[in-house]
XYZ file of C-alpha atoms in Angstrom:
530
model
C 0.000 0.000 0.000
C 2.718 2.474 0.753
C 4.079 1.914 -2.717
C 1.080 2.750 -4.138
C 0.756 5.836 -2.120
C 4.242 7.081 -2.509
C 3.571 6.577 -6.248
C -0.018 8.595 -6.744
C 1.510 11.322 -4.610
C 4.626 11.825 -6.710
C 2.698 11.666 -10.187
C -0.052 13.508 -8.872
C 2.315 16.522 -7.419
C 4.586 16.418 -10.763
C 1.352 16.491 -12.824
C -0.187 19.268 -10.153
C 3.730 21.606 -10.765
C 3.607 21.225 -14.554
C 0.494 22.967 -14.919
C 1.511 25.632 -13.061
C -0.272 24.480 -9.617
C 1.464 24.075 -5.967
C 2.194 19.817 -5.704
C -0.034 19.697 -2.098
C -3.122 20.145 -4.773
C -1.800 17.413 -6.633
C -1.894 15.174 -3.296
C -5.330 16.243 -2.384
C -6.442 15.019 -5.961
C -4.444 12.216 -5.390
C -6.002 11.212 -1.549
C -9.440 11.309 -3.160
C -8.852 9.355 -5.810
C -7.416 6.694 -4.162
C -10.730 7.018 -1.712
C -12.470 6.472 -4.827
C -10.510 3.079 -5.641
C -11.563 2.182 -2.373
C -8.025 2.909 -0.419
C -8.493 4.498 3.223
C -6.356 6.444 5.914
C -3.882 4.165 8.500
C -2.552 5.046 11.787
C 0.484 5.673 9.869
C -0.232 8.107 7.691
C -2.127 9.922 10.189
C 0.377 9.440 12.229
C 3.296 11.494 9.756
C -0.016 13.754 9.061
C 0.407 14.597 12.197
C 3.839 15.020 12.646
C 3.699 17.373 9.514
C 1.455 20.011 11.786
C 3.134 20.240 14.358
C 6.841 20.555 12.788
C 5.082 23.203 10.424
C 3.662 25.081 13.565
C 7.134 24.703 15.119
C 9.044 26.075 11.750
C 5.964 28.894 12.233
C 7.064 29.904 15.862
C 10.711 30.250 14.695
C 10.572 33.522 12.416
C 7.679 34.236 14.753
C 7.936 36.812 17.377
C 6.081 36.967 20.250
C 5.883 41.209 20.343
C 4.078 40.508 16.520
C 1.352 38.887 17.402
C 0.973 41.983 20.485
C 0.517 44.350 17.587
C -3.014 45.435 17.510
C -3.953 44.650 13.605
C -2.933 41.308 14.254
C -4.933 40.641 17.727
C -7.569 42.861 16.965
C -7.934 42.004 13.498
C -8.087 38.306 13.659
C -10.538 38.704 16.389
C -12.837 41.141 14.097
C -12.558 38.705 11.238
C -13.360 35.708 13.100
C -16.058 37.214 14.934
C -17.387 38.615 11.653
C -16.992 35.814 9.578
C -18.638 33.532 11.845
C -21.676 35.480 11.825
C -21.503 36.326 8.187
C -21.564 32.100 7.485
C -24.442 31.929 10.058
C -26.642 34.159 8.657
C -25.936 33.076 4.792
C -26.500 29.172 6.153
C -29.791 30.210 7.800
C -30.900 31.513 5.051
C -29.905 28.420 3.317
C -31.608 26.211 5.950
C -34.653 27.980 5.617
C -35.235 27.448 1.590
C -35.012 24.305 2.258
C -31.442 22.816 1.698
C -31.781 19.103 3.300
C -28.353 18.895 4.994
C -28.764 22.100 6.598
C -32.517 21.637 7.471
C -32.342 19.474 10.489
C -29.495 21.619 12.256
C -30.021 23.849 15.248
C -28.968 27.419 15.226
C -25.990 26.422 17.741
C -24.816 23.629 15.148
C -25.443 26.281 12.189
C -23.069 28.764 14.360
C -20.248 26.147 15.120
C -20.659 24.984 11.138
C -20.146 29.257 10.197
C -17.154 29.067 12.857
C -15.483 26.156 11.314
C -15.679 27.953 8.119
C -14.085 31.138 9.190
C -10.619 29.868 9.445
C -8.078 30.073 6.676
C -5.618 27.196 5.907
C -1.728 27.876 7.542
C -0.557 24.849 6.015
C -1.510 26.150 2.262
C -0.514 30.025 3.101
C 2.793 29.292 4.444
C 3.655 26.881 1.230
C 2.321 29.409 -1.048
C 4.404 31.878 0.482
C 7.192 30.132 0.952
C 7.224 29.347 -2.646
C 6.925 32.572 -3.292
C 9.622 34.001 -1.024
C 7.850 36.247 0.366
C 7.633 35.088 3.787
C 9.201 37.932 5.219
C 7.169 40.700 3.236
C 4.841 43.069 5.317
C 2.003 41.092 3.908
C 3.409 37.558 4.416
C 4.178 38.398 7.990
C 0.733 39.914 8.370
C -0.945 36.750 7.273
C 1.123 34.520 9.193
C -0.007 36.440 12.359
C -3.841 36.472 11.710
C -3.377 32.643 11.153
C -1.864 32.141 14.261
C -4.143 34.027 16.032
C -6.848 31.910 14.568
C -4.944 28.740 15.267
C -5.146 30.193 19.040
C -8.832 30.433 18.605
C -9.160 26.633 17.327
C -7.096 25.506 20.266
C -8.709 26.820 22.555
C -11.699 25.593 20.986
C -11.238 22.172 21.280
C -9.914 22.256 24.783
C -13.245 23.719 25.564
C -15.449 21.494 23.636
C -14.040 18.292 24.904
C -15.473 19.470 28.358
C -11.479 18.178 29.488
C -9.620 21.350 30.956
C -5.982 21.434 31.380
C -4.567 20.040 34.585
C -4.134 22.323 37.021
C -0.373 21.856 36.977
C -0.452 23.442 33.336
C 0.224 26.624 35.260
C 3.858 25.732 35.503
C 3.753 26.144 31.508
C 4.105 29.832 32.130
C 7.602 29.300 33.479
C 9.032 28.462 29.901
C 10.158 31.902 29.472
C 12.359 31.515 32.480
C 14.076 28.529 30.225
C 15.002 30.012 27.381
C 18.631 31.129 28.113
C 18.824 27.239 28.717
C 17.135 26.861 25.365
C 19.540 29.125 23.922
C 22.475 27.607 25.145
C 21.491 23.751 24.290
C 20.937 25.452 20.733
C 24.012 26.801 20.535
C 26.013 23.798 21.578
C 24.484 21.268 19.291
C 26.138 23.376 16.507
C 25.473 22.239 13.358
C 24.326 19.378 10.923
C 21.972 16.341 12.052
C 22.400 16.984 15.529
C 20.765 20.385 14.906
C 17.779 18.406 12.717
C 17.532 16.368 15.896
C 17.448 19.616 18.368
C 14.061 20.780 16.109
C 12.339 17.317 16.019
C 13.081 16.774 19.543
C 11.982 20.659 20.582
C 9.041 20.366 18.500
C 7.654 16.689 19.743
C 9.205 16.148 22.611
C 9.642 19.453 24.815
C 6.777 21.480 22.847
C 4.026 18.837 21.565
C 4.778 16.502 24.487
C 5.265 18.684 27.331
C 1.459 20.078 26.743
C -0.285 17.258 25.757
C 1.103 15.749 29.010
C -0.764 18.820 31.191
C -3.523 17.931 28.548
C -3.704 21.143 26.243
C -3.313 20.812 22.599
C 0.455 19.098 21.330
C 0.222 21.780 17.924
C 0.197 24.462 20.492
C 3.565 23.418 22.393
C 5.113 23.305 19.069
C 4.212 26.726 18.220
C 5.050 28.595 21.492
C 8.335 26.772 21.396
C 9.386 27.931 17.993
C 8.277 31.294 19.229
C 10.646 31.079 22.688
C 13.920 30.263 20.379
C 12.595 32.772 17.542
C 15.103 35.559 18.886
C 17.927 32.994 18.588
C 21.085 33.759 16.093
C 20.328 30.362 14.798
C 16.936 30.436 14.267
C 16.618 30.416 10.652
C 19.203 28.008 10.317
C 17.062 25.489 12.306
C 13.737 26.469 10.435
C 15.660 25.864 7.353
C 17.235 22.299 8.567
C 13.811 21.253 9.499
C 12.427 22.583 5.876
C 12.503 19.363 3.789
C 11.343 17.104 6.698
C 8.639 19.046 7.682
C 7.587 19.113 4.078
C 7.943 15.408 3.346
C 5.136 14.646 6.435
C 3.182 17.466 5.010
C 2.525 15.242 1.813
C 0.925 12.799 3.918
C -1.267 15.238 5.356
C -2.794 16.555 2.240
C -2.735 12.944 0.883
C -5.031 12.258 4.516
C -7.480 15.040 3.860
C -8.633 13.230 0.316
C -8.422 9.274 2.162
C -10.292 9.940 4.858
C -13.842 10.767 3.422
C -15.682 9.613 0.742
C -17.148 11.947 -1.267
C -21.059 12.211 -1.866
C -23.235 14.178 -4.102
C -25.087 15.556 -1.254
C -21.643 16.823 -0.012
C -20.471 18.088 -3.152
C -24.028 19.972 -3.310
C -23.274 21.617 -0.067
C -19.340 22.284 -0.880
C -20.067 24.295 -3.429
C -22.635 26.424 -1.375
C -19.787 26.930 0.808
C -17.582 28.244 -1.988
C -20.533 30.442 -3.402
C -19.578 32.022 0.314
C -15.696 31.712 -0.126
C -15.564 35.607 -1.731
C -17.417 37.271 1.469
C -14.509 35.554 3.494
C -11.906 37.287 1.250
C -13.666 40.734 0.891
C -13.824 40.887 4.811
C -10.240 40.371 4.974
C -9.542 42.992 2.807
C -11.899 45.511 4.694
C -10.631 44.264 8.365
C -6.540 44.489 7.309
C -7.638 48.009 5.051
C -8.858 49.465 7.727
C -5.889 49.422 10.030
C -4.155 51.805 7.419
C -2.029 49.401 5.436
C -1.557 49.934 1.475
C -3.938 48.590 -1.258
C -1.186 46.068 -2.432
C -0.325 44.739 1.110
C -4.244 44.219 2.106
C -4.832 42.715 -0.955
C -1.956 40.182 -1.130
C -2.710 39.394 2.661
C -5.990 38.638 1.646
C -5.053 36.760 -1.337
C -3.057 34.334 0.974
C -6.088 33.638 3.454
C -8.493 32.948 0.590
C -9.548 29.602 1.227
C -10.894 27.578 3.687
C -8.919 25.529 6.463
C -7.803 22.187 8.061
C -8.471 24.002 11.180
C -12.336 23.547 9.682
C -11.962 19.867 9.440
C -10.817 19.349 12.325
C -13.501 21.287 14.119
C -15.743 19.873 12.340
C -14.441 16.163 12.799
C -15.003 16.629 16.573
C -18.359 18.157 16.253
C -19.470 14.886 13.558
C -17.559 12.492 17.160
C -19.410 14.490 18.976
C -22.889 14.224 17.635
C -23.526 18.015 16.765
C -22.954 17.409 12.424
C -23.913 15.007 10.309
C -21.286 12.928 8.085
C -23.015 14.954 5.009
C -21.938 18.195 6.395
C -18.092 17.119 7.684
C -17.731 15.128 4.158
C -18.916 19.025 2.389
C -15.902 20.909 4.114
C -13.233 18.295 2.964
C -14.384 18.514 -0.249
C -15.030 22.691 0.022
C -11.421 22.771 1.635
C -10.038 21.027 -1.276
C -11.357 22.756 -3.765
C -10.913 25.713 -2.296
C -7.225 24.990 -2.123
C -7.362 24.216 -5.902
C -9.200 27.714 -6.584
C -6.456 29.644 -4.188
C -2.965 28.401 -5.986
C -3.589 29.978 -8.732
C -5.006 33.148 -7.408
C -1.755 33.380 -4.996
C 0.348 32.547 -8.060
C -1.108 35.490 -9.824
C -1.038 37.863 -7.085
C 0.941 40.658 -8.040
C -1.202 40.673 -11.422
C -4.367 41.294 -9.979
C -2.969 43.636 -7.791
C -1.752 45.546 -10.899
C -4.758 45.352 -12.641
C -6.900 46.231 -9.560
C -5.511 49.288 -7.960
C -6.446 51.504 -10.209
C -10.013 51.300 -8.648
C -9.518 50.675 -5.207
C -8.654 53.835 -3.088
C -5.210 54.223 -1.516
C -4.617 55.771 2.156
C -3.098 59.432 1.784
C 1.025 58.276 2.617
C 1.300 60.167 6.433
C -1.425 58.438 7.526
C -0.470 54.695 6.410
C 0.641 51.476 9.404
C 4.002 52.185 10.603
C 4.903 48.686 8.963
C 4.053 49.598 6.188
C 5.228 53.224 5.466
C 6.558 54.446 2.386
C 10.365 54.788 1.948
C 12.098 58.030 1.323
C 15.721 57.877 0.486
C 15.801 61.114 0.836
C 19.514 62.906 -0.447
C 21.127 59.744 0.240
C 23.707 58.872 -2.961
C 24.996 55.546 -1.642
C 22.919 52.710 -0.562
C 24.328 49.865 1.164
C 22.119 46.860 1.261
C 23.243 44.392 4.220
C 24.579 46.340 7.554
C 26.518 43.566 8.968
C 30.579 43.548 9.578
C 30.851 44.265 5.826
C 28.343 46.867 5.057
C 29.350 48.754 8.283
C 32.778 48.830 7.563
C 31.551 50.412 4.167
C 29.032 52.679 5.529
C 32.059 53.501 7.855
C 34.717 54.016 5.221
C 32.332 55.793 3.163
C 31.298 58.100 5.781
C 34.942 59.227 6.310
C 35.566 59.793 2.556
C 32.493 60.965 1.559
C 30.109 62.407 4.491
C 26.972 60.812 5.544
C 25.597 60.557 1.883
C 24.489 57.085 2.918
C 21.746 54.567 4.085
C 22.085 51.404 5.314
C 19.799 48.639 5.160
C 19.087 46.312 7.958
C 16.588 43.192 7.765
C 16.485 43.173 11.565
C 15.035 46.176 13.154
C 16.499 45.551 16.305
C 19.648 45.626 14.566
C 18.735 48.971 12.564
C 17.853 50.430 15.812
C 21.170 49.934 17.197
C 23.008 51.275 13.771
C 20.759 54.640 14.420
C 22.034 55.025 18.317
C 25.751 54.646 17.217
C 24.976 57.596 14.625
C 24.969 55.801 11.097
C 21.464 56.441 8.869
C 20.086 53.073 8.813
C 16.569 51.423 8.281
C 14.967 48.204 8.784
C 13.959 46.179 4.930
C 14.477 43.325 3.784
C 15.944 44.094 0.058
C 15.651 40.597 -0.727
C 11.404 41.214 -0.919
C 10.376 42.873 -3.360
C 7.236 44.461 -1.069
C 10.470 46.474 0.092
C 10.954 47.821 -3.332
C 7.682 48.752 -4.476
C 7.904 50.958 -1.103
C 10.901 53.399 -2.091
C 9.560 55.866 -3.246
C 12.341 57.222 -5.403
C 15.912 56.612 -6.727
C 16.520 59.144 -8.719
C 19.459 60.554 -6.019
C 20.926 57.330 -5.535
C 24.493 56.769 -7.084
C 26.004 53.873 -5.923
C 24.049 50.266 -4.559
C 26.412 48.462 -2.380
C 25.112 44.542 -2.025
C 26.665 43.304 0.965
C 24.009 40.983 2.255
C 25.607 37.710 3.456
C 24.757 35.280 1.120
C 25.026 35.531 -2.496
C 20.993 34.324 -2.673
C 20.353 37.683 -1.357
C 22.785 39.712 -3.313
C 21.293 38.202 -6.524
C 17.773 39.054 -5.760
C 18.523 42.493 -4.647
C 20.376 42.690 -8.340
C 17.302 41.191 -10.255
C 14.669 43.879 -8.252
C 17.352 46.988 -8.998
C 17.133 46.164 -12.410
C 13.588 45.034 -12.827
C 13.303 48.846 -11.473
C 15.544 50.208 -14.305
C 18.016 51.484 -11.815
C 20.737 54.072 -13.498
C 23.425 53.816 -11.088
C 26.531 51.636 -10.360
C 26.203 48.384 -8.628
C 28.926 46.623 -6.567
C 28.618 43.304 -4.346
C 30.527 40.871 -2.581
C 30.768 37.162 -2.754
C 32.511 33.815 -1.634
C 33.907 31.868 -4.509
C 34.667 32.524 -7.942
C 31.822 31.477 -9.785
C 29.679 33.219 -7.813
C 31.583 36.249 -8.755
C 31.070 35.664 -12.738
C 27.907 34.913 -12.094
C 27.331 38.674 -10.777
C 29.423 40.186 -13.701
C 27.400 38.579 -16.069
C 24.864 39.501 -14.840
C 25.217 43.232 -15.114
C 27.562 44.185 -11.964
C 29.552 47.167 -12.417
C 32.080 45.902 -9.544
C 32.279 42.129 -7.987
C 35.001 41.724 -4.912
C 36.005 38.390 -3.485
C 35.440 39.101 0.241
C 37.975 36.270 1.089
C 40.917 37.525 -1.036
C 39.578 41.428 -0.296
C 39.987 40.619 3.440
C 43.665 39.336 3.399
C 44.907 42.515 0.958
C 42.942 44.356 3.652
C 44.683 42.910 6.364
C 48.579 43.319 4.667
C 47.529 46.923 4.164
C 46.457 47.496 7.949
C 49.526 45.904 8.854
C 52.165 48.018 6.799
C 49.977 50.920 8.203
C 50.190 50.035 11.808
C 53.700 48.073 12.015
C 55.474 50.274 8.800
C 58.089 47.523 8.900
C 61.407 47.867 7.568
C 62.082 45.212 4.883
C 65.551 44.357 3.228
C 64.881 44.376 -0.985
C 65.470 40.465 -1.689
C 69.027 39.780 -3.009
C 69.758 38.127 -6.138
């Protein structure tokens, strides 16, 4: 059977990727039609399933920071849109109910209001992917979505603990205490330096101290996982772990989108009823859009942010799986929101995919906050006079900033991905401002170039430096670029592809280091003698 399984999931993703589509709607197809040939869900694969979540929510928590989810259009504005949406659903199902729709005719008003609040979620699982694939994590949007979604992955938690009628023991207090760990945290992490034992730190963080810790004071494992990856999110090594953790987490998540389609069969009566539900997929999306607007951000970022949460979530099925256990929905109903979550999954990759199009062919008609009064996340970017830009503020780019500044004046600005970082730049007295220039939500922000001389690409790794080149000249920049890199061929790469100046940081370092010498020491040398 695995065999089988392994083999519909790979042809269905690679058939799902050449037209264009994210694979995970290739397994989806592939779980139901395997349902349909009469193949069902294990213990294993939920099991993996399983595992997928919670490594995903752990990955989450790790380029999550607690002080982000504080911010009040994240709190506030996940709370509005769930309240909202659930109430939206309820009324539109009622209304349904009452002309008569079978399904929906024999459920109470509470059932019709848990069915609405099932609906309201949006899928974290298919937004992170699609951003991910996207690389646009890190964009004011991405990070915007990410936050709703864990606020509303919160709400479901909290949810279930409830509706079980099982409350957390009362030595779950002691939870609160984790905080107090995290220099320990810190310092395991950095000991286990690099490689598999770093792969094992994550799994065993994520299952063991997170997902076990709290399902042993009986709250819900996902959660642990989460608020662990959020306690060692302010670590150095952070990303490195999230990105050691990236092809496991992703190999478990097949099996939970190849889950979804095994573990109901689909029924016309449920088909009926899922598309209903995606008749009411659009409100969902235009109330993001209103809720985010409305907290000042830009046309573009609202819109891509609600682009991301258009679709319906796991979360859903999962609520709705322990209200069908729990007597309160019928099969019909919980079979309808697989299939309306799968389809609506198939209906969102290409939207996401297309993103930046229908921004461009939208904005024209929907109306743009005047600049001074826009989120302070999501402020426009004003150069200014500054005729250097140096893009990467870490030992390299302030050394330039530095050496510039001597030569030149301050006729620079840095720019810092962290904003802690950026903050600390500013105190010492350089010009610098958190972006990340690898997104390119950073560039469609500056508002003008036209000053700007020289770019300086001194980002870390020659990824970055290469996308920062690609958005520069996507913009048409005018001006001279220069950047760093390791190795040789990562050099020609950058002169070919339109670098005015490429230095070897390795071989720039050690002609830097003679000349420092001869400055400091001015030894006295004999000529050599022939």
């Amino acid at each position: 059977m695995e065999l089988i399984l392994i083999s519909a999931a790979f042809l269905a993703g690679f058939i799902a990727l050449k037209l264009n589509l994210p694979p995970l709607v290739g397994f989806l197809l592939a779980g139901f039609g395997l349902n349909a040939f009469g193949f069902e869900s294990d213990s294993t694969i939920v099991t993996l399933a399983d595992l997928g979540v919670t490594l995903l929510l752990f990955t989450i928590g790790l380029k999550l920071e607690i002080k982000t989810l504080l911010s009040k259009e994240i709190w506030a504005g996940s709370t509005i849109h769930n309240v909202c949406s659930t109430a939206i659903f309820s009324a539109a199902l009622l209304c349904f109910k009452f002309l008569g729709i079978s399904s929906l005719a024999a459920m109470s008003i509470d059932q019709i209001l848990l069915l609405g609040f099932a609906l309201s979620f949006s899928s974290t699982v298919f937004a992170v992917k699609s951003l991910q694939e996207k690389g646009e994590m890190n964009a004011t949007y991405g990070t915007l979505a990410i936050g709703i979604l864990v606020m509303q992955d919160i709400f479901a938690v909290i949810f279930l603990t409830a509706s079980t009628g099982k409350l957390p023991e009362w030595y779950a207090i002691g939870l609160f205490a984790l905080p107090l760990l995290r220099p320990i945290f810190y310092k395991v992490l950095d000991w286990v330096g690099h490689g598999e034992m770093l792969v094992l730190f994550g799994i065993f963080f994520a299952l063991v101290v997170g997902a076990g810790l709290f399902e042993l004071v009986g709250m819900k494992p996902d959660l642990g996982a989460l608020i662990l990856g959020m306690l060692l999110a302010g670590h150095k090594k952070a990303s490195e772990l999230s990105k050691s953790l990236f092809n496991l987490k992703e190999l478990f998540l097949v099996c939970f989108f190849l889950n979804i389609g095994l573990s109901e069969q689909p029924t016309w009566s449920g088909f009926a009823l899922a598309i209903l539900f995606l008749l009411l997929l659009p409100l969902k999306g235009i109330l993001y859009f209103v809720v985010i607007n409305a907290f000042k951000f830009r046309v573009r970022t609202s819109l891509l942010a609600s682009l991301s949460l258009f679709n319906y979530s796991e979360f859903g099925l999962i609520v709705g799986g322990l209200a069908f256990k729990m007597g309160w929905m019928s099969g019909d109903i919980l079979v309808a929101i697989a299939i309306a979550v799968s389809i609506s999954f198939v209906l969102a990759a290409p939207i996401n995919r297309y993103g930046h199009r229908i921004y461009q062919h939208s904005s024209h008609w929907l109306r743009e906050h005047a600049a001074e009064q826009l989120n302070t996340r999501d402020k426009l970017i004003n150069p200014g006079h500054a005729q250097i830009l140096i893009l990467g503020m870490g030992r390299i780019g302030t050394g330039a900033y530095d050496e510039l500044k001597n030569r030149y004046g301050s006729i620079s600005l840095g720019i810092e991905v962290r904003e802690d970082a950026a903050k600390q730049h500013r105190e010492e007295g350089r010009n610098v401002i958190a972006g990340d220039a690898t997104d390119s939500d950073f560039w469609e922000r500056i508002l003008d170039t036209a000053n700007v001389k020289l770019v300086l690409l001194a980002m870390p790794h020659h990824q970055g430096n290469q996308i920062a080149l690609d958005q520069l000249q996507r913009r048409n920049f005018k001006g001279q670029i220069a950047a760093i890199a390791e190795y040789q061929d990562q050099l020609d790469s950058l002169t070919e592809k339109g670098v005015d100046a490429a230095f070897n940081i390795y071989s720039e370092a050690g002609s830097g280091f003679a000349r420092h010498v001869c400055k400091q020491l001015q030894p006295s040398f004999s000529p050599p003698t022939r």
